[in-house]
GROMACS .gro file of C-alpha atoms in nm:
model
   91
    1MET     CA    1  -5.003  10.197  25.332
    2LYS     CA    2  -4.724  10.315  25.101
    3GLN     CA    3  -4.903  10.643  25.031
    4ILE     CA    4  -4.941  10.715  25.404
    5LEU     CA    5  -4.570  10.655  25.459
    6ILE     CA    6  -4.476  10.879  25.166
    7TRP     CA    7  -4.715  11.149  25.291
    8SER     CA    8  -4.560  11.124  25.640
    9VAL     CA    9  -4.208  11.162  25.500
   10GLY     CA   10  -4.318  11.468  25.303
   11LYS     CA   11  -4.480  11.627  25.609
   12PHE     CA   12  -4.172  11.552  25.823
   13PHE     CA   13  -3.945  11.731  25.578
   14SER     CA   14  -4.196  12.016  25.543
   15ILE     CA   15  -4.173  12.075  25.918
   16ILE     CA   16  -3.793  12.079  25.894
   17TYR     CA   17  -3.808  12.335  25.611
   18ILE     CA   18  -4.050  12.557  25.805
   19LEU     CA   19  -3.832  12.546  26.118
   20MET     CA   20  -3.523  12.638  25.915
   21PHE     CA   21  -3.710  12.925  25.746
   22ILE     CA   22  -3.824  13.058  26.084
   23ARG     CA   23  -3.466  13.041  26.210
   24ILE     CA   24  -3.345  13.235  25.905
   25ALA     CA   25  -3.617  13.496  25.960
   26LEU     CA   26  -3.521  13.524  26.328
   27SER     CA   27  -3.162  13.596  26.230
   28TRP     CA   28  -3.281  13.898  26.030
   29ILE     CA   29  -3.472  14.058  26.317
   30ARG     CA   30  -3.371  14.144  26.669
   31VAL     CA   31  -3.533  13.908  26.917
   32SER     CA   32  -3.461  13.841  27.279
   33PRO     CA   33  -3.235  13.538  27.326
   34TYR     CA   34  -3.438  13.462  27.640
   35ASN     CA   35  -3.762  13.420  27.447
   36LYS     CA   36  -3.887  13.063  27.497
   37ALA     CA   37  -4.020  13.027  27.142
   38VAL     CA   38  -3.689  13.144  26.997
   39ASN     CA   39  -3.499  12.900  27.220
   40ILE     CA   40  -3.721  12.613  27.105
   41ILE     CA   41  -3.660  12.698  26.738
   42TYR     CA   42  -3.285  12.711  26.796
   43GLN     CA   43  -3.287  12.385  26.995
   44LEU     CA   44  -3.476  12.210  26.716
   45THR     CA   45  -3.265  12.346  26.430
   46ASP     CA   46  -2.917  12.342  26.587
   47PRO     CA   47  -2.872  11.964  26.542
   48LEU     CA   48  -2.976  12.002  26.178
   49LEU     CA   49  -2.752  12.297  26.094
   50ASP     CA   50  -2.443  12.236  26.312
   51PRO     CA   51  -2.292  11.968  26.084
   52PHE     CA   52  -2.317  12.202  25.787
   53GLN     CA   53  -2.170  12.494  25.983
   54ARG     CA   54  -1.876  12.276  26.090
   55MET     CA   55  -1.829  12.158  25.731
   56ILE     CA   56  -1.811  12.517  25.606
   57ASP     CA   57  -1.560  12.600  25.881
   58ARG     CA   58  -1.343  12.294  25.803
   59LEU     CA   59  -1.335  12.381  25.436
   60GLY     CA   60  -1.208  12.726  25.531
   61ILE     CA   61  -1.485  12.905  25.347
   62ASN     CA   62  -1.515  13.259  25.481
   63THR     CA   63  -1.874  13.372  25.428
   64GLY     CA   64  -1.847  13.680  25.645
   65MET     CA   65  -2.164  13.759  25.833
   66ILE     CA   66  -2.385  13.545  25.608
   67ASP     CA   67  -2.453  13.189  25.722
   68PHE     CA   68  -2.498  12.962  25.420
   69SER     CA   69  -2.551  12.648  25.627
   70PRO     CA   70  -2.935  12.667  25.605
   71LEU     CA   71  -2.913  12.681  25.226
   72ILE     CA   72  -2.678  12.382  25.211
   73ALA     CA   73  -2.893  12.197  25.465
   74TYR     CA   74  -3.206  12.268  25.261
   75LEU     CA   75  -3.044  12.129  24.946
   76VAL     CA   76  -2.922  11.816  25.126
   77PHE     CA   77  -3.256  11.756  25.298
   78ASN     CA   78  -3.442  11.811  24.972
   79PHE     CA   79  -3.218  11.552  24.805
   80LEU     CA   80  -3.276  11.309  25.094
   81GLU     CA   81  -3.652  11.363  25.081
   82THR     CA   82  -3.660  11.294  24.708
   83LEU     CA   83  -3.440  10.987  24.748
   84ILE     CA   84  -3.649  10.842  25.034
   85ILE     CA   85  -3.976  10.901  24.847
   86LYS     CA   86  -3.839  10.738  24.531
   87ILE     CA   87  -3.724  10.436  24.732
   88LEU     CA   88  -4.063  10.409  24.902
   89TRP     CA   89  -4.246  10.425  24.567
   90LYS     CA   90  -4.039  10.132  24.439
   91LEU     CA   91  -4.122   9.910  24.740
   0.00000   0.00000   0.00000
């Protein structure tokens, strides 16, 4: 049972990483903002990235045209994934 739960946590975070990567790739290319697939990606990733974007703004960090919130989010989510898996292994 523990292995299934750990596997599920890993897959959940893998999906988050893939969605964030797709969003980053979409920011590099010109896509229609009315595209349904693009809207779905943004709707799924906005709640994940908005807190990090607000944090960067509150700290007054001027990053210019480059958005570092996906990188910070990836690092935080990777830390959380590792922490959750370690906790589950100890149960």
